PDB file of C-alpha atoms in Angstrom:
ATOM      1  CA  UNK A 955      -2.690  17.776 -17.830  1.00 55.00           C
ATOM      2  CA  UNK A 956      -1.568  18.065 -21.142  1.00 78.00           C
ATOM      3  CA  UNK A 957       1.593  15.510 -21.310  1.00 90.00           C
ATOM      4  CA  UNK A 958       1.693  12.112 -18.885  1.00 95.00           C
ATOM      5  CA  UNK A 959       5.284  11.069 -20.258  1.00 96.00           C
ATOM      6  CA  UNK A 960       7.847  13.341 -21.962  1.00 96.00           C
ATOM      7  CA  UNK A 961      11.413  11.835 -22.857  1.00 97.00           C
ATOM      8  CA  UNK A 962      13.917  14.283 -23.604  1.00 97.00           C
ATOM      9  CA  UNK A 963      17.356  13.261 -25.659  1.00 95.00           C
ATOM     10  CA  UNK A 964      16.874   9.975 -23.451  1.00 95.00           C
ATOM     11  CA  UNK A 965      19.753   7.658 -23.975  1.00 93.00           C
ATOM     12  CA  UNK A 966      20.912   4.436 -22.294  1.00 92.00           C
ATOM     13  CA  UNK A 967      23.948   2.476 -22.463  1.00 88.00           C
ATOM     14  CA  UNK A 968      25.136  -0.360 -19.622  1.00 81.00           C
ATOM     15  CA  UNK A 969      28.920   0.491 -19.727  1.00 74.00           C
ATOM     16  CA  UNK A 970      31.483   2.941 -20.945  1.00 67.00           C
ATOM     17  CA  UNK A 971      33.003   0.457 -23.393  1.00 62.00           C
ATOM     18  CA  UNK A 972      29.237  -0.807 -24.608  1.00 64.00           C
ATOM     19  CA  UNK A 973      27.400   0.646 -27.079  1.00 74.00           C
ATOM     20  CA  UNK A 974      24.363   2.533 -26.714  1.00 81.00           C
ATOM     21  CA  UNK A 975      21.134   0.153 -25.957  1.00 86.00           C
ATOM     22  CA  UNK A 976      18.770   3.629 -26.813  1.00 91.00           C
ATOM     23  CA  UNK A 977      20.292   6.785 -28.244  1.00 90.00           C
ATOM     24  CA  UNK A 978      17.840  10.185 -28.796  1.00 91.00           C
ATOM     25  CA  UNK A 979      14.950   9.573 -28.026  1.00 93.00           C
ATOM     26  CA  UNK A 980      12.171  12.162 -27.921  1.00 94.00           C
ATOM     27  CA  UNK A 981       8.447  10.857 -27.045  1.00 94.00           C
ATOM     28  CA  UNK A 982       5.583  12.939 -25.721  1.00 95.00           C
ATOM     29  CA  UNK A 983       2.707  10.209 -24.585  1.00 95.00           C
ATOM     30  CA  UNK A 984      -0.341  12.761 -23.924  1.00 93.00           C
ATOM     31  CA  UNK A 985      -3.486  11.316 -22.161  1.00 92.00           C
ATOM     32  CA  UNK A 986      -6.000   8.913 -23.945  1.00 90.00           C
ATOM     33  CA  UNK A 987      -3.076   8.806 -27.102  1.00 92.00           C
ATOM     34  CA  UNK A 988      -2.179   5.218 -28.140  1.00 91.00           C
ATOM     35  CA  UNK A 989       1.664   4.552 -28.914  1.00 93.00           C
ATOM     36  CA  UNK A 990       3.560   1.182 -30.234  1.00 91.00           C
ATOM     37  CA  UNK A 991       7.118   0.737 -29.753  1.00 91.00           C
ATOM     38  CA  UNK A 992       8.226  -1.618 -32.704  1.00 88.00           C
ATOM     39  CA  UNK A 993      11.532  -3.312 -33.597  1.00 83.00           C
ATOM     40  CA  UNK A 994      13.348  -6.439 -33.641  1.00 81.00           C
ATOM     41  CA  UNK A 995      14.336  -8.110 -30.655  1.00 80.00           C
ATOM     42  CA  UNK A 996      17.814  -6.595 -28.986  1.00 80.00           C
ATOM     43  CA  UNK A 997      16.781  -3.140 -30.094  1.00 85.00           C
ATOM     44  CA  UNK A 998      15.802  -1.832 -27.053  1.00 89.00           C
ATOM     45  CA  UNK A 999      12.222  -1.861 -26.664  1.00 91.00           C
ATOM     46  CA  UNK A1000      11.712  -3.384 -22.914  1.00 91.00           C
ATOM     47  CA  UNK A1001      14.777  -0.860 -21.813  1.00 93.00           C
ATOM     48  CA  UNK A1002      12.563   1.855 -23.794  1.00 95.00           C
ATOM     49  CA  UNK A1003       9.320   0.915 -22.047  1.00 95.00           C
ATOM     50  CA  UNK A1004      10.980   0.279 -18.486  1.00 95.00           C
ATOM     51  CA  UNK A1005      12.681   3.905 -18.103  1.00 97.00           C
ATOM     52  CA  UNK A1006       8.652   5.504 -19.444  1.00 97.00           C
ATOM     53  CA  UNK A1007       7.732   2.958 -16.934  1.00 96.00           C
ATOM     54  CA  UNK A1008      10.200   4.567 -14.031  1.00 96.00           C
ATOM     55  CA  UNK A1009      11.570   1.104 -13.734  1.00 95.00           C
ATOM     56  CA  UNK A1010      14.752   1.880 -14.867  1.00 95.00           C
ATOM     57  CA  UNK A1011      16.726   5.584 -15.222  1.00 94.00           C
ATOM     58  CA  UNK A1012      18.428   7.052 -18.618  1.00 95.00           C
ATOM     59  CA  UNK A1013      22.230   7.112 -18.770  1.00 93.00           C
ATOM     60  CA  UNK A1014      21.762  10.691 -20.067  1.00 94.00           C
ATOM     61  CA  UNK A1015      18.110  12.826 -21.196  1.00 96.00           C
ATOM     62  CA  UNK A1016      15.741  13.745 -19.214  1.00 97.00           C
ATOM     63  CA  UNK A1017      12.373  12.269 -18.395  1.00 97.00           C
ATOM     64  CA  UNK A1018       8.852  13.938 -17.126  1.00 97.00           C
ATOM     65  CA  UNK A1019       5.864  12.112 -15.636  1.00 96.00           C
ATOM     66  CA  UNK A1020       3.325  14.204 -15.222  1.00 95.00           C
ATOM     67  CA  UNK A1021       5.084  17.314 -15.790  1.00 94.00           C
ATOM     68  CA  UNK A1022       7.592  16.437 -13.043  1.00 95.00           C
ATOM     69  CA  UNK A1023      11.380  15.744 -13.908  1.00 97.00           C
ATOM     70  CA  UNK A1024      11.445  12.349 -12.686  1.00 96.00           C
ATOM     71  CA  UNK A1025      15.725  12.589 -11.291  1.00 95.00           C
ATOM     72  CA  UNK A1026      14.549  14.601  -9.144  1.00 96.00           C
ATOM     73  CA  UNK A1027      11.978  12.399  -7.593  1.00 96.00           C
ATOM     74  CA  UNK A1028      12.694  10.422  -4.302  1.00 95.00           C
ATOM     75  CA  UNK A1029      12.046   6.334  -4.623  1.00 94.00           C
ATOM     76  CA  UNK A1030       9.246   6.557  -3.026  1.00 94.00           C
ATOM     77  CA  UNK A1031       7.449   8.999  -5.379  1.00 95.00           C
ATOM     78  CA  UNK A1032       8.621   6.969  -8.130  1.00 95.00           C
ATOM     79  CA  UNK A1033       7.186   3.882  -6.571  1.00 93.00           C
ATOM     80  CA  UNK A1034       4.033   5.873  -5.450  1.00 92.00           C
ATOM     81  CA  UNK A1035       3.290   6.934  -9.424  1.00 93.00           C
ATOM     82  CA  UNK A1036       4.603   3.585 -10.419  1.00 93.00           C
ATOM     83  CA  UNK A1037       1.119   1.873  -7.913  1.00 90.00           C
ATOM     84  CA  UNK A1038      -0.652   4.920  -8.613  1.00 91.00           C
ATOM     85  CA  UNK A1039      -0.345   6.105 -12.168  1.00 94.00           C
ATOM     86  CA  UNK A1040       0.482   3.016 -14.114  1.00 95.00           C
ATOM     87  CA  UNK A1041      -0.700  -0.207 -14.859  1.00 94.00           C
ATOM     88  CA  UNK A1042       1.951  -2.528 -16.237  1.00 95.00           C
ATOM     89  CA  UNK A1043       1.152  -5.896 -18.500  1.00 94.00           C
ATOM     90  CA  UNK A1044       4.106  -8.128 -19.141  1.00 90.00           C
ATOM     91  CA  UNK A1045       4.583 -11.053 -21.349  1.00 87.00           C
ATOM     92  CA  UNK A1046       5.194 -13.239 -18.320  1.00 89.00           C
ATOM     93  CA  UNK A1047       1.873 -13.177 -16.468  1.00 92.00           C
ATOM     94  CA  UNK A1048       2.754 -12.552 -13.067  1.00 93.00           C
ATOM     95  CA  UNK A1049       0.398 -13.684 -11.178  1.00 96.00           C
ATOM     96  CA  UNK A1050       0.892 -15.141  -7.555  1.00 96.00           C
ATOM     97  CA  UNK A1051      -0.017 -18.556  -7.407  1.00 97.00           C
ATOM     98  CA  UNK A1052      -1.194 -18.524  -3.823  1.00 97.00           C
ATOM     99  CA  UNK A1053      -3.670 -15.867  -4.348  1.00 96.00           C
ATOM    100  CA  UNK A1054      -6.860 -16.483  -5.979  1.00 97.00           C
ATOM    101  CA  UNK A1055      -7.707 -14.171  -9.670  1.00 97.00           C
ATOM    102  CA  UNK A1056      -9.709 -11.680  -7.699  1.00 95.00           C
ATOM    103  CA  UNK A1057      -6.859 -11.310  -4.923  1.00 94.00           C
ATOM    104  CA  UNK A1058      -4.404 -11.340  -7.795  1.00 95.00           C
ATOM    105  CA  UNK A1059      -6.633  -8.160  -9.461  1.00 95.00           C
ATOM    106  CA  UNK A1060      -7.043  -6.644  -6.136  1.00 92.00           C
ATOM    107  CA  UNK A1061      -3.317  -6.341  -5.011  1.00 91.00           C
ATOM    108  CA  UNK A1062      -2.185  -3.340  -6.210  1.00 87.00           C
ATOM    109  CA  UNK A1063      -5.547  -1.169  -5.038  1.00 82.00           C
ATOM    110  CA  UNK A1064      -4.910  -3.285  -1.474  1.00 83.00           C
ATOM    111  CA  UNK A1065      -0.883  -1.813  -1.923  1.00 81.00           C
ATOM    112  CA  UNK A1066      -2.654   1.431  -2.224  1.00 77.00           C
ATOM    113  CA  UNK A1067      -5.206   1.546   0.439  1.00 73.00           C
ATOM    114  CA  UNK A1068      -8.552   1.427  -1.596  1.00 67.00           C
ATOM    115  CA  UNK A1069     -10.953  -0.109   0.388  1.00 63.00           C
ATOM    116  CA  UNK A1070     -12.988  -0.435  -2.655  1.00 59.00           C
ATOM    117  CA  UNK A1071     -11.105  -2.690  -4.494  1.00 65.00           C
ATOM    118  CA  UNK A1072     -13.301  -6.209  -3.832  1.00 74.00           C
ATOM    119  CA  UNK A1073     -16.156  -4.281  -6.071  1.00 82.00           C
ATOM    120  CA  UNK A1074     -13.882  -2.807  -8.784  1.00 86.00           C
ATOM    121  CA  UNK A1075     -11.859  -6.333  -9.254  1.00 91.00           C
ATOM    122  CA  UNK A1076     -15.160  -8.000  -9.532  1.00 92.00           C
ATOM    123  CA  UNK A1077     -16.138  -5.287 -12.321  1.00 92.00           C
ATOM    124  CA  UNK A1078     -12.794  -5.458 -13.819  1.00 93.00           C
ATOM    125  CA  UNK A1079     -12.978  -9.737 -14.639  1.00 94.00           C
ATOM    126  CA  UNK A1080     -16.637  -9.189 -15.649  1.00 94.00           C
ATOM    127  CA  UNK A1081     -15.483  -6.710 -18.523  1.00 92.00           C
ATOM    128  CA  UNK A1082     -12.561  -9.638 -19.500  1.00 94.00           C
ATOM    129  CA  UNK A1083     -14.973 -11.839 -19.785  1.00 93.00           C
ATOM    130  CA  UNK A1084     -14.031 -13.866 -16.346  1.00 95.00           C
ATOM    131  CA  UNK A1085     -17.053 -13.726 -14.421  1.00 94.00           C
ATOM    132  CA  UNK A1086     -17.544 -16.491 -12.062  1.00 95.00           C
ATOM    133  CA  UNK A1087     -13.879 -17.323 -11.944  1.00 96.00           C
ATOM    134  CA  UNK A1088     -12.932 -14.776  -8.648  1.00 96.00           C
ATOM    135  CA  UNK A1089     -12.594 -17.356  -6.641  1.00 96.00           C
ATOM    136  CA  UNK A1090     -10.078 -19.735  -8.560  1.00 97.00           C
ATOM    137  CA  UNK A1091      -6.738 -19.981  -9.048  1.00 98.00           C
ATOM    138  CA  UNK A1092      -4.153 -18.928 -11.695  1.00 97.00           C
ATOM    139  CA  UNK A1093      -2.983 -22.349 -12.212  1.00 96.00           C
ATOM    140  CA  UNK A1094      -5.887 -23.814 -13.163  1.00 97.00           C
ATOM    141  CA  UNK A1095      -7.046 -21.061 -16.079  1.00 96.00           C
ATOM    142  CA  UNK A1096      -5.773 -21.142 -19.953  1.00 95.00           C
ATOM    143  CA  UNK A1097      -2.756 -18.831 -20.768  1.00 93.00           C
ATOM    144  CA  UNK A1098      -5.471 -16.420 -22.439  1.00 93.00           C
ATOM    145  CA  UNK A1099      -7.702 -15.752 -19.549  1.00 95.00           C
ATOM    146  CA  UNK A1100      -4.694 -15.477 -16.879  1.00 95.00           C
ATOM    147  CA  UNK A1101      -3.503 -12.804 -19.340  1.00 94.00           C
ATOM    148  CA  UNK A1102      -7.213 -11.193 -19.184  1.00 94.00           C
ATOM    149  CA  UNK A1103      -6.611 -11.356 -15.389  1.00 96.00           C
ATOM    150  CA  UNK A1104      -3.493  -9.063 -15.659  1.00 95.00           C
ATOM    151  CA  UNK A1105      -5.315  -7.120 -18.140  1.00 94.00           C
ATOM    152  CA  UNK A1106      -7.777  -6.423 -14.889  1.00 94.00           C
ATOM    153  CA  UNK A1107      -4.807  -5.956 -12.332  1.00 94.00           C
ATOM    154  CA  UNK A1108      -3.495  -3.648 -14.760  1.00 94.00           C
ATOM    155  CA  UNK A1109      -6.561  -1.402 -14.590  1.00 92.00           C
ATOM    156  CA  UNK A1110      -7.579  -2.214 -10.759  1.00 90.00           C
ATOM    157  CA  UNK A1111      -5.738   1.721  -9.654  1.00 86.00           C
ATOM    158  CA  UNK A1112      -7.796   3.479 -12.672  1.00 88.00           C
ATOM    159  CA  UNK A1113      -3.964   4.200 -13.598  1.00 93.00           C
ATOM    160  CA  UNK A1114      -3.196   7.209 -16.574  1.00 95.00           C
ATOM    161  CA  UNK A1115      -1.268   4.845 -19.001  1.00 96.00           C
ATOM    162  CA  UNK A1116      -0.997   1.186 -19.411  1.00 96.00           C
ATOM    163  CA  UNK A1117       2.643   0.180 -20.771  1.00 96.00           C
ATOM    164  CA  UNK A1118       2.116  -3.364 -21.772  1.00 95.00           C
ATOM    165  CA  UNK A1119       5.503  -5.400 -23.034  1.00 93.00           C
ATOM    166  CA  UNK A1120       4.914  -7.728 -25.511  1.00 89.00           C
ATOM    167  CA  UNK A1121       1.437  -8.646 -23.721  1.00 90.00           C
ATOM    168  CA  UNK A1122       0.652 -11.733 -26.378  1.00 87.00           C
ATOM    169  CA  UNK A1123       3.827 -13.112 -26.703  1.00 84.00           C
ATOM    170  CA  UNK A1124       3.292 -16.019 -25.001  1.00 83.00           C
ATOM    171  CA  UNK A1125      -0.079 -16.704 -26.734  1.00 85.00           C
ATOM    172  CA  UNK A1126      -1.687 -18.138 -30.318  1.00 86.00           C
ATOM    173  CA  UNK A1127      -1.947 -15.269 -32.654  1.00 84.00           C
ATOM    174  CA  UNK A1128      -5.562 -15.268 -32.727  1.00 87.00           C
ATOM    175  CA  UNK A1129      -5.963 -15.320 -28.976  1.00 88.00           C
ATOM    176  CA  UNK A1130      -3.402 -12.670 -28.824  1.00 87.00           C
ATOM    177  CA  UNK A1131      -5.540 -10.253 -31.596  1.00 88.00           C
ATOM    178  CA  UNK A1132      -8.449 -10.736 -29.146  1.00 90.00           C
ATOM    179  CA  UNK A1133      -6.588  -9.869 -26.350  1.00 89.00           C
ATOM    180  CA  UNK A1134      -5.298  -6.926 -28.007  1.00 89.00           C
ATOM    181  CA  UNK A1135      -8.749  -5.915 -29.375  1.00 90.00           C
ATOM    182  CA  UNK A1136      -9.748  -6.261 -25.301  1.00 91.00           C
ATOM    183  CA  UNK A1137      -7.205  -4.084 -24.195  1.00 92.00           C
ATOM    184  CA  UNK A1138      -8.121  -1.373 -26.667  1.00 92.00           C
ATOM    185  CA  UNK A1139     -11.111  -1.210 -26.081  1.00 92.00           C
ATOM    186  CA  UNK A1140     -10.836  -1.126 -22.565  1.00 91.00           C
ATOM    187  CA  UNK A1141      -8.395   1.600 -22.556  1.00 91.00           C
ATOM    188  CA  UNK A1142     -10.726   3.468 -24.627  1.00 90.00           C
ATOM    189  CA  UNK A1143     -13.709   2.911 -22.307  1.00 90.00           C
ATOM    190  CA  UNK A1144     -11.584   4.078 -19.082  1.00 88.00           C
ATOM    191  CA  UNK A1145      -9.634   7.278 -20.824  1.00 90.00           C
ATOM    192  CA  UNK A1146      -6.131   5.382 -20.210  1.00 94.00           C
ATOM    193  CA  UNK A1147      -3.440   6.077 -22.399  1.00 95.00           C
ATOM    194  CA  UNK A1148      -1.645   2.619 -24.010  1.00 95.00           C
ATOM    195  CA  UNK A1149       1.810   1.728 -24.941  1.00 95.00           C
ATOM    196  CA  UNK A1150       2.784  -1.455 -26.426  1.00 93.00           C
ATOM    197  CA  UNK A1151       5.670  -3.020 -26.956  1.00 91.00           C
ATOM    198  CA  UNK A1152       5.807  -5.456 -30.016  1.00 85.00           C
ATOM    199  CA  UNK A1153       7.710  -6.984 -33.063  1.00 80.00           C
ATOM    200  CA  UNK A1154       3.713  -8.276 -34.795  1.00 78.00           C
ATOM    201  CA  UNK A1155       3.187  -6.695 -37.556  1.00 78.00           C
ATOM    202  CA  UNK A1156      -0.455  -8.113 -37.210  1.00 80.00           C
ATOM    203  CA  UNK A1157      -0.895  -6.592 -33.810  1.00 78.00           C
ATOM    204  CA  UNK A1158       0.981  -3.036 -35.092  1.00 77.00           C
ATOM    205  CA  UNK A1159      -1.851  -2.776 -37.698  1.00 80.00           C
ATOM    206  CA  UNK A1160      -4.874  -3.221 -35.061  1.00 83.00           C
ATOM    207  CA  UNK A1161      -3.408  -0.619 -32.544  1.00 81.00           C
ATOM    208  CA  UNK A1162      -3.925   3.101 -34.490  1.00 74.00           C
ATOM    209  CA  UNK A1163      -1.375   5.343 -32.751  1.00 73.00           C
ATOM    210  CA  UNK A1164       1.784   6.333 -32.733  1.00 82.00           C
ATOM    211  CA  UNK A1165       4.388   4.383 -33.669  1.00 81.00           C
ATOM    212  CA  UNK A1166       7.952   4.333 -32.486  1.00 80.00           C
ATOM    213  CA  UNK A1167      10.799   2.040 -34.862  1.00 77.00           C
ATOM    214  CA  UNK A1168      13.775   0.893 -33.264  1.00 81.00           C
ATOM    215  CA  UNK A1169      16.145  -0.629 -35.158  1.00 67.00           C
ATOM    216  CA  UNK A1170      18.668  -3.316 -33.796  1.00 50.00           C
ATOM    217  CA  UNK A1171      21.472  -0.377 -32.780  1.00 50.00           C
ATOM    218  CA  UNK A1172      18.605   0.694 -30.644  1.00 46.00           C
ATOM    219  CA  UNK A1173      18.389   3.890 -32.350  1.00 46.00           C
ATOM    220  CA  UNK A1174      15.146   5.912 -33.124  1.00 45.00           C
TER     221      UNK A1174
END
């Protein structure tokens, strides 16, 4: 497969009297590529990264995942690539509190059916550095480590891409560059192609890809 996400002349705008959130953008994400969206906030980046994400749907353009125009997918295929294809990392953790970290890294595997999932979430907290910790709960780790834990649920379905949204925001800046470092390096290790969403100038520099600049009319 030589393209994972293509965005064609996408555009998005929440009214006809409001101006355009995102106007022409073109992005082809190809597999193992790294890409940053950059700009400051109110410039569209989470609206950006939640259409590639098929979270959301253009007011005009076209998009492609996996080589398959994406309005003319049913919900369920979108929510089928959405488990299957993509791992998602947001600045809010999102972790359920009733669930313990390997039950929290399992979920979306257990969503899909894979019986195998008790062995890969155990291999996925080893690699972010949370071995021994399976059996606790969210509430009672750092904000780091329950960010390593989605870092794990993100990659517990093997997906294509990880689109992470501002995945350090809530973080120190050194904590967040090590958690950055992690995720590349994981990525790297599995074949998964990243997108990040940030304004970090610090974290821009670390991440060697493409780069996409919004500016505050939401504009490429």
């Amino acid at each position: 497969m030589a393209e994972l996400i293509r965005l064609e002349q996408v555009a998005k705008g929440y009214s006809p009297q409001a101006s355009w959130v995102l106007e022409n953008i073109n992005i082809l994400v190809s597999p193992g590529e790294q890409w940053v969206i950059q700009g400051p906030s109110g410039s569209g980046k989470t609206t950006l990264l939640h259409i590639m994400g098929l979270l959301d749907r253009p007011s005009s353009g076209q998009v492609y995942f996996l080589g398959n125009n994406v309005a003319t997918m049913r919900e369920s295929e979108r929510a089928r690539c959405r488990n299957q294809e993509i791992g998602f990392i947001f600045q809010q953790f999102y972790l359920l509190p009733e669930l313990t970290v390997l039950d929290n890294v399992n979920l979306p595997a257990r969503i899909r059916g894979r019986k195998s999932s008790e062995l890969l979430g155990a291999s996925l907290l080893t690699k972010v550095g949370l071995q021994g910790k399976e059996h606790v709960y969210p509430h009672t780790l750092s904000g780091g480590e329950q960010q390593r834990v989605a870092i794990a649920r993100a990659l517990s379905n093997q997906p294509k891409i990880i689109l992470a949204d501002e995945p350090t925001g809530n973080l120190e800046l050194e904590l967040g560059l090590d958690i950055v470092h992690l995720l590349l390096d994981l990525c790297r290790q599995q074949q998964v192609s990243l997108v990040l969403v940030t304004h970090n100038q610090r974290l821009m520099e670390i991440v060697k890809g493409k780069n996409i600049l919004l500016n505050r009319e939401g504009l490429q």
